mmCIF file of C-alpha atoms and ligand atoms in Angstrom:
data_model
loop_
_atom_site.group_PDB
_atom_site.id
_atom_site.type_symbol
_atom_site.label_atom_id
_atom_site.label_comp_id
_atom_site.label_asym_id
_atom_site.label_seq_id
_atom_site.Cartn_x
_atom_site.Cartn_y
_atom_site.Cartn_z
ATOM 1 C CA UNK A 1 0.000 0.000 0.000
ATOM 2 C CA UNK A 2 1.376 3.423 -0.841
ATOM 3 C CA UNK A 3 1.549 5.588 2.311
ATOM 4 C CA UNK A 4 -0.903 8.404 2.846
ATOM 5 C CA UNK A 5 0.654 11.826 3.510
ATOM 6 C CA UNK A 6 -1.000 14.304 4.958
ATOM 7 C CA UNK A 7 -0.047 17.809 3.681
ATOM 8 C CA UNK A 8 -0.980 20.549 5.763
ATOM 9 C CA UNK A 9 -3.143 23.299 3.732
ATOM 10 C CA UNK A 10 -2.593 26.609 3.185
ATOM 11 C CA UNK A 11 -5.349 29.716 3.476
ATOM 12 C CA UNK A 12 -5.293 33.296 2.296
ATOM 13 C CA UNK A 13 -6.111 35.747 5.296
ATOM 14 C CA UNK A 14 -9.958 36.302 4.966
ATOM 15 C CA UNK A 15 -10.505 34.220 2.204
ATOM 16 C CA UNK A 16 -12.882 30.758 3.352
ATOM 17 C CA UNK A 17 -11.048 27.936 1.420
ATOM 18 C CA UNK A 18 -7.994 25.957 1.799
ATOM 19 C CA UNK A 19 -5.403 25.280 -0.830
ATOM 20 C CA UNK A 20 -2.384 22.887 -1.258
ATOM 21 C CA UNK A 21 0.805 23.608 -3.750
ATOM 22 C CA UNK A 22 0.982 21.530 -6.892
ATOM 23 C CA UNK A 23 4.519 20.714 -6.327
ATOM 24 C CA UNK A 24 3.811 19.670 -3.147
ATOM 25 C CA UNK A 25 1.104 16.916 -4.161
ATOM 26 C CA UNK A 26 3.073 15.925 -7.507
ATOM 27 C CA UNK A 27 6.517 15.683 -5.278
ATOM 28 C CA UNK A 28 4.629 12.960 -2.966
ATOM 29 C CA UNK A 29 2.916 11.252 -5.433
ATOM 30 C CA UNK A 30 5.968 11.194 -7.929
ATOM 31 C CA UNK A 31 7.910 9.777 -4.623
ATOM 32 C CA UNK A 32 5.480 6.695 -4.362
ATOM 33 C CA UNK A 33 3.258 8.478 -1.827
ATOM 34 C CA UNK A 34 -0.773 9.491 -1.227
ATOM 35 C CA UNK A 35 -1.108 13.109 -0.613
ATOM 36 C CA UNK A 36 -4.393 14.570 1.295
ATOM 37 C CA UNK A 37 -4.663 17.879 2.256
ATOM 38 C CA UNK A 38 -5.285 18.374 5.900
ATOM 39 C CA UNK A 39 -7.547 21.653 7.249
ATOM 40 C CA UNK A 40 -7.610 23.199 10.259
ATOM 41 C CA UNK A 41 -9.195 21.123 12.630
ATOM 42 C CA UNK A 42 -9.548 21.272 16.336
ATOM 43 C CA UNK A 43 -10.046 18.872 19.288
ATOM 44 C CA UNK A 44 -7.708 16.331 20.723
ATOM 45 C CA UNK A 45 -9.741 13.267 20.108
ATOM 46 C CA UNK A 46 -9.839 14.409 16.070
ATOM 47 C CA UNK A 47 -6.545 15.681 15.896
ATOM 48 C CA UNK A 48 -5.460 12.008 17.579
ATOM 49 C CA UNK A 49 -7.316 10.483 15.257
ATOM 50 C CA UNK A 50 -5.934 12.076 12.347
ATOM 51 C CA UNK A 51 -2.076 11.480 13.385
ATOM 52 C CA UNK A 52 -2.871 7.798 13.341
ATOM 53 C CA UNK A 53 -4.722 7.800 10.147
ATOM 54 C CA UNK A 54 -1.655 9.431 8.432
ATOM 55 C CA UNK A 55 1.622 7.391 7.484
ATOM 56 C CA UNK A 56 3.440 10.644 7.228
ATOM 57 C CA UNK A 57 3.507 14.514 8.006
ATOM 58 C CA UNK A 58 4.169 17.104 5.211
ATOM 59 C CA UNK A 59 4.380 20.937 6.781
ATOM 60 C CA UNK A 60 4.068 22.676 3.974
ATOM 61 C CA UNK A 61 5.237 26.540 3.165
ATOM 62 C CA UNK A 62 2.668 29.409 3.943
ATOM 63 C CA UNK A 63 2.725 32.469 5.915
ATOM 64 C CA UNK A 64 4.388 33.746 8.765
ATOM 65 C CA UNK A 65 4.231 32.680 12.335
ATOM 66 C CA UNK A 66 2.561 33.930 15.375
ATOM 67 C CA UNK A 67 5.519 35.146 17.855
ATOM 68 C CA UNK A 68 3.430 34.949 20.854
ATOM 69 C CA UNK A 69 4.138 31.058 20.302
ATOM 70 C CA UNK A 70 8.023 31.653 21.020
ATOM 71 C CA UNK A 71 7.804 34.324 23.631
ATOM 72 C CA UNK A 72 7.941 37.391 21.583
ATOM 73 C CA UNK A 73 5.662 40.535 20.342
ATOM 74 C CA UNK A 74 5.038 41.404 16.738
ATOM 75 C CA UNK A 75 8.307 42.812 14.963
ATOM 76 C CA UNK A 76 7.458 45.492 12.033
ATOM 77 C CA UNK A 77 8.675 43.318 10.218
ATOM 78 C CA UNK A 78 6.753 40.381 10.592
ATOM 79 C CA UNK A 79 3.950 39.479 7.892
ATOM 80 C CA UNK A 80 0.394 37.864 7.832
ATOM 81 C CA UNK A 81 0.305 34.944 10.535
ATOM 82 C CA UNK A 82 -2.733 32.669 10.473
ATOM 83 C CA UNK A 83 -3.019 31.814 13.751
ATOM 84 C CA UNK A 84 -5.445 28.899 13.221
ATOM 85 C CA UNK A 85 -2.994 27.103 10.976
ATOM 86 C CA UNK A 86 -0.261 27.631 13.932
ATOM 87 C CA UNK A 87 -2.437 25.753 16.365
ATOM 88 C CA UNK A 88 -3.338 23.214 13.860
ATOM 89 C CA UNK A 89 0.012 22.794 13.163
ATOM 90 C CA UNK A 90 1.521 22.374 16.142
ATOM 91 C CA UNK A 91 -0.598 19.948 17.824
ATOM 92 C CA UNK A 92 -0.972 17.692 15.065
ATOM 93 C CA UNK A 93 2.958 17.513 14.920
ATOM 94 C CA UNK A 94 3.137 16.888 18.773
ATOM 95 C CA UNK A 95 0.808 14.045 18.499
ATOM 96 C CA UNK A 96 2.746 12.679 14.754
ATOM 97 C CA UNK A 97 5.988 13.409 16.441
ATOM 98 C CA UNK A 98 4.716 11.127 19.563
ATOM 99 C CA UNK A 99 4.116 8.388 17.056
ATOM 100 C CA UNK A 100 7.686 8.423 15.664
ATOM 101 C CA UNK A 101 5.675 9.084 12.083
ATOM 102 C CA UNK A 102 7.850 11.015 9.305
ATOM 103 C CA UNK A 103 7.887 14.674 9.354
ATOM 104 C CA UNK A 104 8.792 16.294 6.836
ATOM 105 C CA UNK A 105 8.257 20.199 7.186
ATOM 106 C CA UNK A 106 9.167 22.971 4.597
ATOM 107 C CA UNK A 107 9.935 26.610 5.119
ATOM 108 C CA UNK A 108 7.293 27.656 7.520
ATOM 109 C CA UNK A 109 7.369 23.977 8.303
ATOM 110 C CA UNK A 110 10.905 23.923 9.529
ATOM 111 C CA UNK A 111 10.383 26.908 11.582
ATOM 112 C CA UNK A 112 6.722 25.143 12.968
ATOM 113 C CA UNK A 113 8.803 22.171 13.470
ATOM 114 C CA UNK A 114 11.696 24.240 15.344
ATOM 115 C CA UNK A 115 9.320 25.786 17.764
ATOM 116 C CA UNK A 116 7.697 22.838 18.868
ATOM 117 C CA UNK A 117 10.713 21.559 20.003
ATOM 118 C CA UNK A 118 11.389 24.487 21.859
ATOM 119 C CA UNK A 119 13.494 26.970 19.508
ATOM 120 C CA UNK A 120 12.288 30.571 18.521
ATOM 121 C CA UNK A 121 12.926 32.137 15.454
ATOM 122 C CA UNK A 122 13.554 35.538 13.459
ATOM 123 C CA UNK A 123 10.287 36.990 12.651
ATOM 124 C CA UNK A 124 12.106 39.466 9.499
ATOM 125 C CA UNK A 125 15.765 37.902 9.401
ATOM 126 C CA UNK A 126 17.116 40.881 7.230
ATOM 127 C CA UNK A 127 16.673 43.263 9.977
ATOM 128 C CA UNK A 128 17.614 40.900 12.864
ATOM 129 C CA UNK A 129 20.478 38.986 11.577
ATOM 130 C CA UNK A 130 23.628 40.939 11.581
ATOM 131 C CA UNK A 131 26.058 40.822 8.849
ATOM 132 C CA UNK A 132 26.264 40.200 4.878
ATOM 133 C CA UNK A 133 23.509 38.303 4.181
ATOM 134 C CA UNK A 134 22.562 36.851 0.817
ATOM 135 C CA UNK A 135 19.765 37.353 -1.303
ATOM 136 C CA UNK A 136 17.197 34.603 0.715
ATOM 137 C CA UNK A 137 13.848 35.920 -1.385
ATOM 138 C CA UNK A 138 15.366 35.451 -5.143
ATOM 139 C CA UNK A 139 14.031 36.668 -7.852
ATOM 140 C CA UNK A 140 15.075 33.984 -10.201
ATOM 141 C CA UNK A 141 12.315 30.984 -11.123
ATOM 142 C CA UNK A 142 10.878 29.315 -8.288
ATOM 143 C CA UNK A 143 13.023 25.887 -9.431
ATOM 144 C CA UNK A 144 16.287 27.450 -9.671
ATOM 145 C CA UNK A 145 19.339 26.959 -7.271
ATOM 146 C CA UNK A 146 20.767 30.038 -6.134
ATOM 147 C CA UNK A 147 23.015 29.409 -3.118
ATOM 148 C CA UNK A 148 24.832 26.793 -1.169
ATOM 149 C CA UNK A 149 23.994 24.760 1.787
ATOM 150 C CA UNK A 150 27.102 23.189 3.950
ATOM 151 C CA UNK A 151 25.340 19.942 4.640
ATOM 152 C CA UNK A 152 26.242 18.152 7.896
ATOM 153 C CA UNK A 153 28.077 15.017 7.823
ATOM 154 C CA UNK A 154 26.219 11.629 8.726
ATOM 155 C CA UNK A 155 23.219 13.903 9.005
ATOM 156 C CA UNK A 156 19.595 12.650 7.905
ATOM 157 C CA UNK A 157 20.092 15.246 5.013
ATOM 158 C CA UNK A 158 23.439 14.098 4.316
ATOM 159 C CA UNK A 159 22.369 10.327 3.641
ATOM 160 C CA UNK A 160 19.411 11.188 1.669
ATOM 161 C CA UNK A 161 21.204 13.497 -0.521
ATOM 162 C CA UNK A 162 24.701 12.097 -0.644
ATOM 163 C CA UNK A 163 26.102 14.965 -0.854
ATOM 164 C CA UNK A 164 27.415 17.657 1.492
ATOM 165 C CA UNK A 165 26.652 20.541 -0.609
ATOM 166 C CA UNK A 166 23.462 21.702 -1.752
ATOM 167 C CA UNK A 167 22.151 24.738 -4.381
ATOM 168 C CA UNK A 168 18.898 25.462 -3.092
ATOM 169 C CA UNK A 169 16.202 27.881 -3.763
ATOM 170 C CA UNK A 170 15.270 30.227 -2.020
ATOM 171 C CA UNK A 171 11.968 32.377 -0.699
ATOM 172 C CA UNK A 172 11.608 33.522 2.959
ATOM 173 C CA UNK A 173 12.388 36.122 5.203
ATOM 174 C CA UNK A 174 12.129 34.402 8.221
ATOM 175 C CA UNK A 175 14.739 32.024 9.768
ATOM 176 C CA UNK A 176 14.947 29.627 12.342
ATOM 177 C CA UNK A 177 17.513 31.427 15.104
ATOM 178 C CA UNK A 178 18.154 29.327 18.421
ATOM 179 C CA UNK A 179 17.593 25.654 17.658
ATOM 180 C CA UNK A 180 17.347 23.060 20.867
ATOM 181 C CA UNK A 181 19.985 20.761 22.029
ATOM 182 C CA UNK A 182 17.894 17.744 20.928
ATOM 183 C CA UNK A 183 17.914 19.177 17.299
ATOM 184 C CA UNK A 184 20.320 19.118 14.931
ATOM 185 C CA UNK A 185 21.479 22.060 12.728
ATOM 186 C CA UNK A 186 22.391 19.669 9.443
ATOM 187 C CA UNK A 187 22.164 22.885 6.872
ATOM 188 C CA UNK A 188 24.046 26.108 6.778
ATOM 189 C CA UNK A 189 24.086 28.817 4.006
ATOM 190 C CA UNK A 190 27.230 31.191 4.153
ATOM 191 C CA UNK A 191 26.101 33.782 5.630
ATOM 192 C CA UNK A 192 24.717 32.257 8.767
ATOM 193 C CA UNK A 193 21.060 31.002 8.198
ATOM 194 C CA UNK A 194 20.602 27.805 9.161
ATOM 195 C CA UNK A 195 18.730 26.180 6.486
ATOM 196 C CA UNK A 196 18.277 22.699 7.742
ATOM 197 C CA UNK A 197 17.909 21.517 11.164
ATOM 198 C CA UNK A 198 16.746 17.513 12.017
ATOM 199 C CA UNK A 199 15.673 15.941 15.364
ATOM 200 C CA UNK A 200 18.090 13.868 16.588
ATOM 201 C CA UNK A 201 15.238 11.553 18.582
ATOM 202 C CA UNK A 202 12.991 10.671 15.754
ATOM 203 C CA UNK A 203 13.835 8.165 12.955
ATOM 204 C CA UNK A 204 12.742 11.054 10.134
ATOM 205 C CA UNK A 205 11.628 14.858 11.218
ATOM 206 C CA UNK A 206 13.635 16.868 8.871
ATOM 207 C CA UNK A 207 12.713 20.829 8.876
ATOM 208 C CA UNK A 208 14.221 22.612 5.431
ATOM 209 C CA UNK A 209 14.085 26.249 4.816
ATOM 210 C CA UNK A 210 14.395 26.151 0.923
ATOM 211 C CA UNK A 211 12.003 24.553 -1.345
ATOM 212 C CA UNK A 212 12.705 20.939 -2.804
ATOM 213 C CA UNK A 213 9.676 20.758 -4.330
ATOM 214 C CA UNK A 214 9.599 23.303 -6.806
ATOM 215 C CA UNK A 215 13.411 21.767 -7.834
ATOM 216 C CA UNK A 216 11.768 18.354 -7.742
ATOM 217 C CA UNK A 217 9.332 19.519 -10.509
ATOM 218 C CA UNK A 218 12.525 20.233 -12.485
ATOM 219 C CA UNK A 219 13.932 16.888 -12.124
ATOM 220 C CA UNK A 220 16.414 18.240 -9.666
ATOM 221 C CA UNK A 221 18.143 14.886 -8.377
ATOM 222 C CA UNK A 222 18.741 16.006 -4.475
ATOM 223 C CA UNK A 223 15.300 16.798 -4.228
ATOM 224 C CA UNK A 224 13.588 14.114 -5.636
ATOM 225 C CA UNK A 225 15.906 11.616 -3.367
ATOM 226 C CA UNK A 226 14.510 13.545 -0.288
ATOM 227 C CA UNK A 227 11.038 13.361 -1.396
ATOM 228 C CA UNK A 228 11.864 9.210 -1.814
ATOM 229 C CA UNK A 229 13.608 9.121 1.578
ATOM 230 C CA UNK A 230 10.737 10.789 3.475
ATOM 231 C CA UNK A 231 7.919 8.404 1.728
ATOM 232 C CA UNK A 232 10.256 5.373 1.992
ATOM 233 C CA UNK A 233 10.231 6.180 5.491
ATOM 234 C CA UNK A 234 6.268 6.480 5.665
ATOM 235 C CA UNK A 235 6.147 3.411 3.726
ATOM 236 C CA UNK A 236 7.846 1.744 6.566
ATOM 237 C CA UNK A 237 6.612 3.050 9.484
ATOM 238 C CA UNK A 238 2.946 2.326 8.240
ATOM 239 C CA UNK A 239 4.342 -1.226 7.441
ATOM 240 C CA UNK A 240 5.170 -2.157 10.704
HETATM 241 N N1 ABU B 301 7.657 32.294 8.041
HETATM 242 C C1 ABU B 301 6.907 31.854 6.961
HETATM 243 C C2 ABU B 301 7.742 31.232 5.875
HETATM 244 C C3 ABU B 301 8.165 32.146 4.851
HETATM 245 C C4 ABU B 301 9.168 33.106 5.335
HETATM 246 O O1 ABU B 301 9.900 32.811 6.261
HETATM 247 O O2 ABU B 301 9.247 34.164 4.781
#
């Protein structure tokens, strides 16, 4: 049986509907995997319910984040937070997380998946992050590599990818900043922002602040062998 993701939606602020990325949904399914798109529920007994339903958990990009959630007030230059989707978020992981399930969390996700495990984050990282840093909204195709990742040695990200350097892409302006002793940071860009971070007590909850599925859709090999990795690992843990 192929494994049955759930993919956490998206929503526009004041808009009624949910939505879900096509590169998210053809990245699963071209991995071997059964997307569903997951709304905003509430209630423990559903939100239980759910985590054992699912083989896997994908967080997928969106908006900003509530600070509130990591001990801080609004920044100026923080953007549209939907705090329902925060909520959602983070108790489903807790309970997926519980159930040693595969995370796999994008963006947003990484940071969601940071701050559930007790990190905080920068809520504008341009004007919080001292120094030179690099352009980490580009401008250039959605699909398209534009800087380096220093991949972490033995790391989750390390084995799927084989590699130990990574050209990613790049859209986001916030940044995960303190990450918790039980975490691993497993990808660095140059300038500082870590771009990769992996708990070191699950068997797969990997948080990555680029986008691998926009460079799957281009055939881009690293990305599709994470996109395998994470639904082989579904495809196991639903197995046993
Ligand atoms: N914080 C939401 C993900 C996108 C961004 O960081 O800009």
């Amino acid at each position: 049986m192929r494994p049955i993701i759930g993919i956490t939606a998206s929503k526009e602020l004041g808009k009624d509907e949910y939505n879900v990325e096509l590169a998210d949904t053809e990245a699963i399914v071209r991995a071997g995997g059964l997307p569903i798109m997951l709304p905003h529920i509430e209630g423990q007994a559903e939100l239980e319910e759910l985590a054992e339903h699912i083989d896997g958990l994908f967080l997928a990009g969106g908006w900003d984040i509530e600070p509130t959630l990591f001990g801080e007030e609004p920044h100026p230059g923080l953007g549209v937070i939907i705090p329902s989707r925060d909520r959602f978020e983070l108790e489903l992981l807790e309970k997926v997380l519980e159930k040693n399930k595969p995370v796999l969390a994008i963006c947003r996700g990484a940071q969601i998946l940071n701050i559930a495990a007790g990190g905080d984050m920068y809520q504008d990282t341009p004007s919080q992050l001292a120094g030179n840093l690099l352009q980490h909204q580009q401008r250039a195709p959605k699909e398209h590599g534009s800087h380096f990742v220093e991949v972490a040695e033995g790391s989750l990200l390390h084995r799927l990818t084989d590699s130990l350097k990574l050209k990613v892409n790049s859209r986001h302006h916030q940044s995960n900043r303190h990450v918790p002793e039980h975490y691993l940071v497993s990808g660095i860009a140059s300038d500082g922002v870590i771009e990769a971070i992996e708990s070191k007590e699950h068997g797969f909850a990997l948080g990555l602040q680029w986008h691998p599925e926009n460079m799957a859709r281009a055939g881009d090999a690293a990305s599709l062998r994470i996109f395998e990795g994470f639904v082989s690992a579904c495809t196991e843990e639903g197995d046993e």
